[in-house]
Amino acid sequence: MHRRRLAVTGIVAGAALVTMLALTLSAGARTSKGYKIFFLPKTTTIPVFTQNALGAKAAAKELGDTITYNGPTDVSGPKQVPFIDSAARQGYNGIVISTSDPNAVAPALKRAAAKGVKVVSYDGDTAPDSRTIFVAPSSNKLIGAIEVQWASDETHNKGEVAILSATPTSPNQNTWIKFMKQELAKPKYKNMKLVKIAYGNDDPTESAKQTQALVQAYPNLKAIIAPTTVGIQAAAQELQQEGKCKKIQLTGLGLPNDMRKYVKAGCANKFGLWDERAFGYLATYVVHNVIAGKLTGKLGQTLKAGKLGTFKVVVSDGNKPVVVLGPPLAFTPKNIDKYHF
Amino acid sequence: MTAARAIALRLLARWETLLVVAIVGAGIWSTTLSPFFLKRANLLDLVTPYIFIGLMAFGLTFVVVAGEIDISIVSNMAVSVVCFAQVFDAGVNVWLAALIGLVVATVLGLVNGALVSVLDLPSLAITLGTMAAYAGLAYVILSGEGVASFPSGYTKIGGGYIAGNELPIALPVILAVAVVLGIVLHATRFGRYVFTIGSNREAARFSGIPVMRVRMAVFAASGLMAGLAGVVYVGYFGSARADAGTGSLLDVVTAVVLGGVDIFGGAGSMLGVFLALVLVAELRNGMQLANIQGDTQDIVIGGLLLAAIVAGNLVRRAQTGRFRVRPLRLGRKEVIAHDAADALMPSKLAPQNLKGR
């Protein structure tokens, strides 16, 4: 009886050992000069962050730095905390972080800062006192306004509009929605009416379900604005399946690669995004300069970000200090084939 | 001599011993993965990010030993966190607000308990329903940015350090909780009732154990621990939002099952669950320090959970001489459907026992 039990234990332990060995080999050893930068996305399971990381790696190559790209598999601030602590323990020089929970990561970022790690946030900002500079993709006001503009362009400026967002707690989603509402309140949009804000939780299935619910609940719906790359793709697929692409216009923020086939099928004629690779590239130049002591977050400081040119530390959307990448790009059937991310 | 050998062998074959071996093994592995693992500050801090997971796992242990499951536990924590935050935000003293959070969590646990025991409904289905309902409730109570302005005197219990800034205050806290709950489970009449109900509910009822009350109590305990986890969670992260604890259920259930608690009920120990928590935390920490990708980490932890279930089943098979392949107990119907002969006829009267009469 005991022999059998020991045999079982042996088999389990053996299997575990093999797995561990494989992982040990894959982890490998890394030696390099330059700064060590930890690039921490909200989650590694959303493709835009991979694009940010590719840009970050390109910048690091130019600067002679090393990028480690890793993060949790759920969109969760608390799940980012062990990554922050781990980066600090490993003696990283800088952390570039995008978070969904600005306050939950703050204590850990302060612990890291106390060990000399420089912190730059991008995309999803942290609590201001836990980072040196925030790198914004654009101005929130411009993002909100331009999405309403796109919706208006596609619907001849009239009819019912719905918003398909990510989670109700996502700070940048909520800011953009706030500016969309402000924009829609302007007299020139008086014939457009916001009927519903739905939340797809940045989950393809849930987003498709919410799209379906919108289509059913609002028979006169003319446009859906989805300011999330996960949401817009799911919505495009759902609208295509239901054959509603002509009736309901889809706009928002999406990745050209995700949306290409829906654009070709006439299911999204105008949507946009900033250049995600350039975004990661810029954030890496910013953290490099912060580590080097050239940027301290004082307003008016400037930096040269390689091929992107010169940027200034400013106040943006009432937030400071911020470095802004620029206005969003609009993708249309005419230009979509120029972008591959 | 043989007696000593038997005791030694029995000790060796205990699940907890296996866990200790695994912890040492994972430690050696982590050391080869990263030169930062063996630093004292790192070792002391290993468990800190997972303390709220551990507290929920301790609560869930009572439920699973009693032969039930509570998958609403993480949603319950989220509700207690947002209630706590709302009350605190309204100007109430932080400790009093935390106490209210605990009460709310216990009440939600009792709701589960009442549905399961009074109405005699399957706990998997009930807590699947309350999991979704509680998660929604958390958003109803507190949507948006959440509350973050907690006083430092309070956030210290979750995220503070003493003894040269290296010993997390939360570590002695969880050790104390583990000891107290260990005593409740293993050295009180209530604990014995829980085990008895978990191994055979009918027998427990016939031997005069207040089955309904004990089953309600284990769900209340699970709720209370979810509340306590919430208090520590807010202390550690300094942020209370409706999505608190998202994605933690895998780690909670892993700690319980890996801790050697029989998923069919009736067996398990608090020590095992604590050791399993240490093992999971250690593996995550080691992989983190080696910058192993998050998805690979999830595969390792998920694989560990599967290995624990399979190994546990094989060990029990070795003990009883037969495989135990049966679904989670969903109520009395299952017994009839599965073992019709036994249910219709007490085994002593089964035909093979009548032979030769």
Short mmCIF file of C-alpha atoms in Angstrom, two decimals, chain A:
data_model
loop_
_atom_site.label_atom_id
_atom_site.label_comp_id
_atom_site.label_asym_id
_atom_site.label_seq_id
_atom_site.Cartn_x
_atom_site.Cartn_y
_atom_site.Cartn_z
CA MET A 1 0.00 0.00 0.00
CA HIS A 2 2.72 2.47 0.99
CA ARG A 3 4.86 1.40 -1.92
CA ARG A 4 2.02 2.21 -4.26
CA ARG A 5 1.51 5.57 -2.66
CA LEU A 6 5.21 6.35 -2.90
CA ALA A 7 5.15 5.35 -6.57
CA VAL A 8 2.30 7.79 -7.17
CA THR A 9 4.23 10.51 -5.39
CA GLY A 10 7.25 9.68 -7.51
CA ILE A 11 5.31 10.00 -10.74
CA VAL A 12 3.81 13.34 -9.74
CA ALA A 13 7.15 14.68 -8.53
CA GLY A 14 8.83 13.48 -11.73
CA ALA A 15 6.30 15.23 -13.92
CA ALA A 16 6.68 18.41 -11.91
CA LEU A 17 10.47 18.21 -12.21
CA VAL A 18 10.35 17.89 -16.00
CA THR A 19 8.03 20.91 -16.27
CA MET A 20 10.24 22.96 -14.01
CA LEU A 21 13.38 22.01 -15.92
CA ALA A 22 11.76 23.10 -19.17
CA LEU A 23 10.79 26.43 -17.63
CA THR A 24 14.25 26.91 -16.14
CA LEU A 25 15.82 26.43 -19.56
CA SER A 26 13.35 28.80 -21.19
CA ALA A 27 13.91 31.49 -18.56
CA GLY A 28 17.57 31.67 -19.51
CA ALA A 29 20.20 34.10 -18.41
CA ARG A 30 20.27 37.70 -19.48
CA THR A 31 23.24 40.03 -19.44
CA SER A 32 23.33 43.54 -20.83
CA LYS A 33 24.48 47.08 -20.40
CA GLY A 34 22.15 50.06 -20.33
CA TYR A 35 19.03 50.41 -18.19
CA LYS A 36 16.73 47.55 -17.23
CA ILE A 37 13.13 48.60 -17.84
CA PHE A 38 10.07 46.62 -16.76
CA PHE A 39 7.13 47.16 -19.10
CA LEU A 40 3.94 46.27 -17.21
CA PRO A 41 0.65 46.30 -19.17
CA LYS A 42 -2.87 46.05 -17.67
CA THR A 43 -2.80 42.47 -18.95
CA THR A 44 -0.78 40.55 -21.51
CA THR A 45 -3.97 39.08 -23.01
CA ILE A 46 -5.03 42.22 -24.92
CA PRO A 47 -3.17 42.59 -28.24
CA VAL A 48 -2.64 46.40 -28.10
CA PHE A 49 -0.22 45.95 -25.25
CA THR A 50 1.88 43.62 -27.38
CA GLN A 51 2.06 46.48 -29.89
CA ASN A 52 3.18 48.89 -27.16
CA ALA A 53 5.83 46.36 -26.18
CA LEU A 54 7.11 46.07 -29.77
CA GLY A 55 7.51 49.86 -29.88
CA ALA A 56 9.17 49.80 -26.46
CA LYS A 57 11.64 47.16 -27.62
CA ALA A 58 12.47 49.20 -30.73
CA ALA A 59 13.16 52.24 -28.56
CA ALA A 60 15.22 50.19 -26.10
CA LYS A 61 17.33 48.88 -28.97
CA GLU A 62 18.14 52.44 -30.02
CA LEU A 63 18.90 53.44 -26.44
CA GLY A 64 20.89 50.32 -25.49
CA ASP A 65 18.36 49.40 -22.76
CA THR A 66 16.66 46.08 -21.98
CA ILE A 67 12.88 45.69 -21.88
CA THR A 68 11.11 42.99 -19.89
CA TYR A 69 7.46 42.78 -20.94
CA ASN A 70 5.27 40.88 -18.49
CA GLY A 71 1.98 41.24 -16.68
CA PRO A 72 -1.10 39.50 -15.31
CA THR A 73 -3.61 37.54 -17.40
CA ASP A 74 -6.58 39.36 -15.83
CA VAL A 75 -7.25 43.09 -16.06
CA SER A 76 -6.63 43.70 -12.38
CA GLY A 77 -4.58 46.32 -10.53
CA PRO A 78 -4.00 44.06 -7.52
CA LYS A 79 -2.63 41.35 -9.83
CA GLN A 80 -0.04 43.83 -11.10
CA VAL A 81 1.32 44.37 -7.60
CA PRO A 82 3.47 41.20 -7.41
CA PHE A 83 5.03 42.18 -10.77
CA ILE A 84 5.93 45.62 -9.39
CA ASP A 85 7.45 44.19 -6.21
CA SER A 86 9.32 41.61 -8.24
CA ALA A 87 10.76 44.24 -10.62
CA ALA A 88 11.92 46.31 -7.66
CA ARG A 89 13.59 43.29 -6.03
CA GLN A 90 15.37 42.41 -9.26
CA GLY A 91 16.91 45.87 -9.33
CA TYR A 92 15.17 47.22 -12.41
CA ASN A 93 15.97 50.88 -13.10
CA GLY A 94 12.52 51.80 -14.33
CA ILE A 95 8.91 50.62 -14.60
CA VAL A 96 6.52 51.65 -17.37
CA ILE A 97 2.98 50.80 -16.26
CA SER A 98 -0.55 50.98 -17.61
CA THR A 99 -3.11 50.18 -14.93
CA SER A 100 -6.85 49.76 -14.56
CA ASP A 101 -6.76 50.50 -10.82
CA PRO A 102 -4.77 53.70 -10.14
CA ASN A 103 -4.90 53.42 -6.35
CA ALA A 104 -4.29 49.70 -5.89
CA VAL A 105 -0.88 49.85 -7.54
CA ALA A 106 0.17 53.07 -5.76
CA PRO A 107 1.52 51.55 -2.51
CA ALA A 108 3.62 49.03 -4.46
CA LEU A 109 4.95 51.72 -6.83
CA LYS A 110 5.94 53.82 -3.82
CA ARG A 111 7.74 50.81 -2.33
CA ALA A 112 9.58 50.45 -5.64
CA ALA A 113 10.39 54.18 -5.78
CA ALA A 114 11.85 53.92 -2.26
CA LYS A 115 14.30 51.38 -3.72
CA GLY A 116 15.31 53.83 -6.44
CA VAL A 117 13.08 52.55 -9.26
CA LYS A 118 11.77 55.31 -11.57
CA VAL A 119 8.12 55.01 -12.54
CA VAL A 120 6.41 56.29 -15.68
CA SER A 121 2.74 55.55 -16.35
CA TYR A 122 1.17 55.43 -19.79
CA ASP A 123 -2.28 54.63 -21.24
CA GLY A 124 -4.00 53.95 -17.89
CA ASP A 125 -2.59 56.41 -15.35
CA THR A 126 -1.75 55.62 -11.71
CA ALA A 127 -2.30 57.86 -8.70
CA PRO A 128 -0.23 60.98 -9.57
CA ASP A 129 2.02 60.79 -6.49
CA SER A 130 3.22 57.30 -7.42
CA ARG A 131 4.79 58.12 -10.82
CA THR A 132 7.08 60.80 -12.25
CA ILE A 133 5.36 61.40 -15.60
CA PHE A 134 2.24 60.15 -17.37
CA VAL A 135 2.48 59.49 -21.11
CA ALA A 136 -0.93 60.12 -22.71
CA PRO A 137 -1.88 58.81 -26.15
CA SER A 138 -3.79 61.94 -26.94
CA SER A 139 -5.89 64.47 -25.14
CA ASN A 140 -8.99 62.89 -23.66
CA LYS A 141 -11.12 65.78 -24.83
CA LEU A 142 -9.94 65.32 -28.41
CA ILE A 143 -10.52 61.55 -28.28
CA GLY A 144 -14.07 62.01 -26.97
CA ALA A 145 -14.86 64.78 -29.43
CA ILE A 146 -13.45 63.03 -32.49
CA GLU A 147 -15.40 59.82 -31.82
CA VAL A 148 -18.64 61.82 -31.73
CA GLN A 149 -17.49 63.58 -34.91
CA TRP A 150 -16.91 60.21 -36.64
CA ALA A 151 -20.33 58.95 -35.53
CA SER A 152 -21.91 62.14 -36.84
CA ASP A 153 -20.06 61.85 -40.17
CA GLU A 154 -21.40 58.34 -40.69
CA THR A 155 -25.01 58.99 -39.62
CA HIS A 156 -25.55 62.33 -41.41
CA ASN A 157 -25.58 63.90 -37.95
CA LYS A 158 -28.85 62.46 -36.69
CA GLY A 159 -30.38 59.56 -34.81
CA GLU A 160 -29.88 57.38 -31.74
CA VAL A 161 -26.36 56.57 -30.58
CA ALA A 162 -25.15 54.01 -28.02
CA ILE A 163 -21.75 53.58 -26.39
CA LEU A 164 -20.20 50.15 -25.89
CA SER A 165 -17.51 50.54 -23.21
CA ALA A 166 -15.18 48.16 -21.35
CA THR A 167 -15.69 48.01 -17.56
CA PRO A 168 -17.64 50.61 -15.58
CA THR A 169 -14.52 51.18 -13.43
CA SER A 170 -12.01 51.82 -16.21
CA PRO A 171 -10.73 55.41 -15.72
CA ASN A 172 -9.84 56.25 -19.33
CA GLN A 173 -13.10 54.78 -20.67
CA ASN A 174 -15.07 56.91 -18.24
CA THR A 175 -13.13 60.06 -19.09
CA TRP A 176 -13.71 59.59 -22.81
CA ILE A 177 -17.41 58.94 -22.22
CA LYS A 178 -17.60 62.13 -20.17
CA PHE A 179 -16.16 64.14 -23.08
CA MET A 180 -18.42 62.37 -25.57
CA LYS A 181 -21.41 63.49 -23.51
CA GLN A 182 -20.05 67.05 -23.39
CA GLU A 183 -19.56 67.03 -27.16
CA LEU A 184 -23.04 65.61 -27.82
CA ALA A 185 -24.53 68.39 -25.70
CA LYS A 186 -23.31 70.95 -28.26
CA PRO A 187 -26.02 72.50 -30.51
CA LYS A 188 -24.50 71.08 -33.70
CA TYR A 189 -25.27 67.56 -32.44
CA LYS A 190 -28.82 68.38 -31.30
CA ASN A 191 -30.28 65.72 -33.61
CA MET A 192 -28.11 62.96 -32.14
CA LYS A 193 -29.26 61.26 -28.97
CA LEU A 194 -27.25 59.06 -26.61
CA VAL A 195 -29.62 56.27 -25.57
CA LYS A 196 -27.46 53.81 -23.64
CA ILE A 197 -23.97 53.10 -22.28
CA ALA A 198 -23.34 49.34 -22.29
CA TYR A 199 -20.38 47.55 -20.72
CA GLY A 200 -18.76 44.54 -22.40
CA ASN A 201 -16.00 44.21 -19.76
CA ASP A 202 -13.34 44.03 -22.50
CA ASP A 203 -14.47 40.46 -23.07
CA PRO A 204 -15.34 39.47 -26.68
CA THR A 205 -18.31 37.27 -25.75
CA GLU A 206 -19.79 39.75 -23.28
CA SER A 207 -19.24 42.65 -25.72
CA ALA A 208 -21.03 40.72 -28.50
CA LYS A 209 -23.88 39.95 -26.11
CA GLN A 210 -24.17 43.63 -25.16
CA THR A 211 -24.17 44.61 -28.85
CA GLN A 212 -26.97 42.16 -29.52
CA ALA A 213 -28.93 43.59 -26.60
CA LEU A 214 -28.46 47.14 -27.95
CA VAL A 215 -29.69 46.12 -31.40
CA GLN A 216 -32.76 44.48 -29.92
CA ALA A 217 -33.59 47.17 -27.38
CA TYR A 218 -33.18 50.15 -29.73
CA PRO A 219 -34.73 49.44 -33.16
CA ASN A 220 -33.93 53.01 -34.29
CA LEU A 221 -30.26 52.83 -33.29
CA LYS A 222 -28.09 54.53 -35.91
CA ALA A 223 -24.59 54.25 -34.44
CA ILE A 224 -22.50 52.47 -31.84
CA ILE A 225 -19.37 54.09 -30.47
CA ALA A 226 -17.01 51.52 -28.94
CA PRO A 227 -13.95 53.24 -27.46
CA THR A 228 -12.29 49.87 -26.76
CA THR A 229 -10.37 47.67 -29.17
CA VAL A 230 -11.98 44.51 -27.77
CA GLY A 231 -15.48 45.99 -27.86
CA ILE A 232 -15.36 47.40 -31.39
CA GLN A 233 -14.16 44.12 -32.87
CA ALA A 234 -16.84 42.10 -31.10
CA ALA A 235 -19.48 44.64 -32.12
CA ALA A 236 -18.34 44.54 -35.77
CA GLN A 237 -18.58 40.77 -35.82
CA GLU A 238 -22.01 40.82 -34.19
CA LEU A 239 -23.36 43.49 -36.56
CA GLN A 240 -22.01 41.55 -39.54
CA GLN A 241 -23.66 38.33 -38.33
CA GLU A 242 -26.98 40.08 -37.87
CA GLY A 243 -26.68 41.87 -41.23
CA LYS A 244 -27.04 45.29 -39.58
CA CYS A 245 -23.90 46.93 -41.00
CA LYS A 246 -25.85 49.23 -43.33
CA LYS A 247 -28.37 50.21 -40.68
CA ILE A 248 -26.08 50.74 -37.71
CA GLN A 249 -22.77 52.57 -38.12
CA LEU A 250 -19.89 51.44 -35.97
CA THR A 251 -17.10 53.72 -34.82
CA GLY A 252 -14.71 54.05 -31.89
CA LEU A 253 -11.20 52.92 -31.14
CA GLY A 254 -9.89 49.79 -32.85
CA LEU A 255 -6.77 48.12 -34.17
CA PRO A 256 -6.39 48.15 -37.98
CA ASN A 257 -5.41 44.45 -38.03
CA ASP A 258 -8.46 43.44 -35.97
CA MET A 259 -10.83 45.56 -38.02
CA ARG A 260 -9.49 45.14 -41.56
CA LYS A 261 -11.93 42.45 -42.66
CA TYR A 262 -14.91 44.34 -41.21
CA VAL A 263 -13.81 47.53 -42.95
CA LYS A 264 -13.61 45.59 -46.24
CA ALA A 265 -17.09 44.17 -45.56
CA GLY A 266 -18.47 47.67 -44.98
CA CYS A 267 -19.07 47.12 -41.26
CA ALA A 268 -16.85 49.95 -40.00
CA ASN A 269 -16.19 52.91 -42.27
CA LYS A 270 -14.47 55.26 -39.87
CA PHE A 271 -12.77 54.54 -36.59
CA GLY A 272 -9.44 55.41 -35.11
CA LEU A 273 -6.57 54.93 -32.74
CA TRP A 274 -3.17 56.33 -32.05
CA ASP A 275 -0.15 54.48 -33.31
CA GLU A 276 0.27 51.89 -30.54
CA ARG A 277 3.88 51.11 -31.42
CA ALA A 278 4.80 54.79 -31.34
CA PHE A 279 3.03 54.99 -27.98
CA GLY A 280 5.21 52.28 -26.39
CA TYR A 281 8.24 53.78 -28.14
CA LEU A 282 7.58 57.23 -26.64
CA ALA A 283 6.90 55.85 -23.13
CA THR A 284 10.27 54.06 -23.24
CA TYR A 285 12.11 57.23 -24.27
CA VAL A 286 10.39 59.06 -21.40
CA VAL A 287 11.34 56.48 -18.75
CA HIS A 288 14.90 56.36 -20.11
CA ASN A 289 15.22 60.11 -19.69
CA VAL A 290 13.68 59.98 -16.22
CA ILE A 291 16.18 57.31 -15.14
CA ALA A 292 19.01 59.38 -16.62
CA GLY A 293 17.81 62.34 -14.55
CA LYS A 294 17.09 64.47 -17.62
CA LEU A 295 13.35 64.53 -16.94
CA THR A 296 12.01 65.21 -13.46
CA GLY A 297 8.43 66.03 -14.32
CA LYS A 298 8.89 69.80 -14.29
CA LEU A 299 6.49 71.48 -16.72
CA GLY A 300 8.15 72.77 -19.86
CA GLN A 301 11.01 70.22 -19.91
CA THR A 302 11.62 68.73 -23.36
CA LEU A 303 12.87 65.41 -24.63
CA LYS A 304 13.97 64.05 -28.00
CA ALA A 305 12.19 60.74 -28.65
CA GLY A 306 14.20 59.29 -31.54
CA LYS A 307 12.31 59.20 -34.82
CA LEU A 308 9.17 60.75 -33.24
CA GLY A 309 10.86 64.11 -32.68
CA THR A 310 10.68 66.47 -29.71
CA PHE A 311 8.07 66.38 -26.95
CA LYS A 312 7.26 68.71 -24.09
CA VAL A 313 6.14 68.05 -20.51
CA VAL A 314 2.74 69.72 -20.19
CA VAL A 315 -0.58 69.84 -18.36
CA SER A 316 -3.18 67.81 -20.27
CA ASP A 317 -6.79 67.11 -19.31
CA GLY A 318 -6.06 68.74 -15.97
CA ASN A 319 -3.43 66.09 -15.32
CA LYS A 320 0.27 66.79 -14.86
CA PRO A 321 3.03 66.27 -15.67
CA VAL A 322 2.08 64.69 -18.98
CA VAL A 323 3.79 63.94 -22.29
CA VAL A 324 1.20 63.70 -25.09
CA LEU A 325 1.77 61.48 -28.16
CA GLY A 326 -0.64 63.40 -30.44
CA PRO A 327 -4.10 63.43 -32.04
CA PRO A 328 -5.73 60.08 -32.95
CA LEU A 329 -5.47 58.75 -36.48
CA ALA A 330 -8.69 57.97 -38.39
CA PHE A 331 -8.80 54.71 -40.31
CA THR A 332 -11.05 54.48 -43.37
CA PRO A 333 -11.42 51.95 -46.22
CA LYS A 334 -9.00 54.19 -48.15
CA ASN A 335 -6.07 54.22 -45.73
CA ILE A 336 -6.49 51.07 -43.63
CA ASP A 337 -4.02 49.06 -45.69
CA LYS A 338 -1.22 51.44 -44.75
CA TYR A 339 -1.35 50.34 -41.09
CA HIS A 340 -0.25 46.98 -39.80
CA PHE A 341 -0.75 46.70 -36.07
#
